[in-house]
C-alpha atoms as one frame of an Amber mdcrd trajectory, in Angstrom:
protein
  42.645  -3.634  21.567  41.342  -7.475  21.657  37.630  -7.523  22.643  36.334
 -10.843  24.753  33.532 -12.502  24.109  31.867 -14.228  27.070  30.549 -18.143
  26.036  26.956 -18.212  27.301  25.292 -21.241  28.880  22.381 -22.639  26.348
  20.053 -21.596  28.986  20.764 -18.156  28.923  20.883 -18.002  25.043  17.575
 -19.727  25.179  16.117 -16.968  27.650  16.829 -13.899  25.258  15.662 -15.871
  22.397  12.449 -16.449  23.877  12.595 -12.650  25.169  13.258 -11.174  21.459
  10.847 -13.930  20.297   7.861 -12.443  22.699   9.296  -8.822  21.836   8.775
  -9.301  18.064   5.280 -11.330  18.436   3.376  -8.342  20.586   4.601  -5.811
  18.637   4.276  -6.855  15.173   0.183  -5.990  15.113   0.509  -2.988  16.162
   3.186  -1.779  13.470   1.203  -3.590  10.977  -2.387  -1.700  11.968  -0.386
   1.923  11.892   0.990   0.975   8.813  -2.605   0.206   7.752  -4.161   2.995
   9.107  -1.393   5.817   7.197  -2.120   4.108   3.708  -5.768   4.500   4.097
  -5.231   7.928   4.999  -2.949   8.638   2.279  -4.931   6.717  -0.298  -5.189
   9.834  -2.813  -5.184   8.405  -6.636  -4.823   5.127  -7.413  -5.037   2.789
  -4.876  -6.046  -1.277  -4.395  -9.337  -2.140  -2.329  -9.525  -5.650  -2.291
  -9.431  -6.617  -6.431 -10.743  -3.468  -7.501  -8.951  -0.209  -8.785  -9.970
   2.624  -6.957  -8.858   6.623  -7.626  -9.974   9.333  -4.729  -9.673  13.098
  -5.965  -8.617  14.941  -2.909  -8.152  18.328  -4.499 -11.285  20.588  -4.337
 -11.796  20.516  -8.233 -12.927  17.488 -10.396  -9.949  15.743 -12.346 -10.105
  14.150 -15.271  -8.115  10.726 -15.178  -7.207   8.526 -18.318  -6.984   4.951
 -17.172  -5.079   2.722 -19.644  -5.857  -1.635 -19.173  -3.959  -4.277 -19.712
  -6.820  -6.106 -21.600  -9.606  -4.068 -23.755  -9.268  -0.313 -24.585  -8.946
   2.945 -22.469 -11.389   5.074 -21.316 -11.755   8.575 -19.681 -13.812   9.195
 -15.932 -14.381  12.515 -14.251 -14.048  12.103 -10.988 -15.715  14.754  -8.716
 -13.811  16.580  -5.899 -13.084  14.696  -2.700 -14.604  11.516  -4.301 -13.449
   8.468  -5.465 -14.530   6.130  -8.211 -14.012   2.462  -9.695 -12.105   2.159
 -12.627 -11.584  -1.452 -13.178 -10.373  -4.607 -11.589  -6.743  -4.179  -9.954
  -5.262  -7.221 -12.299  -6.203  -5.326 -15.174  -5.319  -1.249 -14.767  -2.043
  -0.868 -15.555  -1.768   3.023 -14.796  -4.066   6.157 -14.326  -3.023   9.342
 -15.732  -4.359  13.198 -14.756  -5.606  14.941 -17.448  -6.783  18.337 -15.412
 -10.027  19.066 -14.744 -13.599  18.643 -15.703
């Protein structure tokens, strides 16, 4: 079965344009802050604050992470439970690993 397609007039085409257009422009923020506000909540081990590296424990026991660089060598932190700690600059951690606890 054929299906029709109606020509619209430019002005109606122009009207839900502008309709989608406003649609898209007010609700945009909004997705973007809940967005925001789950990967905050959800930031457990490494995660980006600005340019540094940051790792939050959220077990109840300390962890013991090996963070491996780009540039220089590696190093060990303990990280305490529910805390989080620096660890370097994001443009130069290229992983963190869990080693258990400490």
């Amino acid at each position: 079965m054929p299906v029709k397609i109606k020509n619209s007039s430019p002005v109606t085409f122009l009207t839900v344009l502008a309709a989608v257009s406003a649609t898209l422009v007010t609700a945009t923020p909004a997705a973007t802050a809940v967005s925001e506000r789950s990967h905050v909540a959800a930031a457990c081990g490494m995660y980006r604050d600005g340019d540094a590296t940051m790792y939050k424990n959220c077990t109840g026991a300390g962890e013991n992470i090996f963070v491996t660089y780009l540039l220089g060598g590696n190093t060990y932190f303990c990280v305490p439970a529910g805390e989080s700690r620096y660890v370097g600059r994001w443009s130069n951690v290229f992983r963190v690993y869990n080693r258990g606890g400490c």
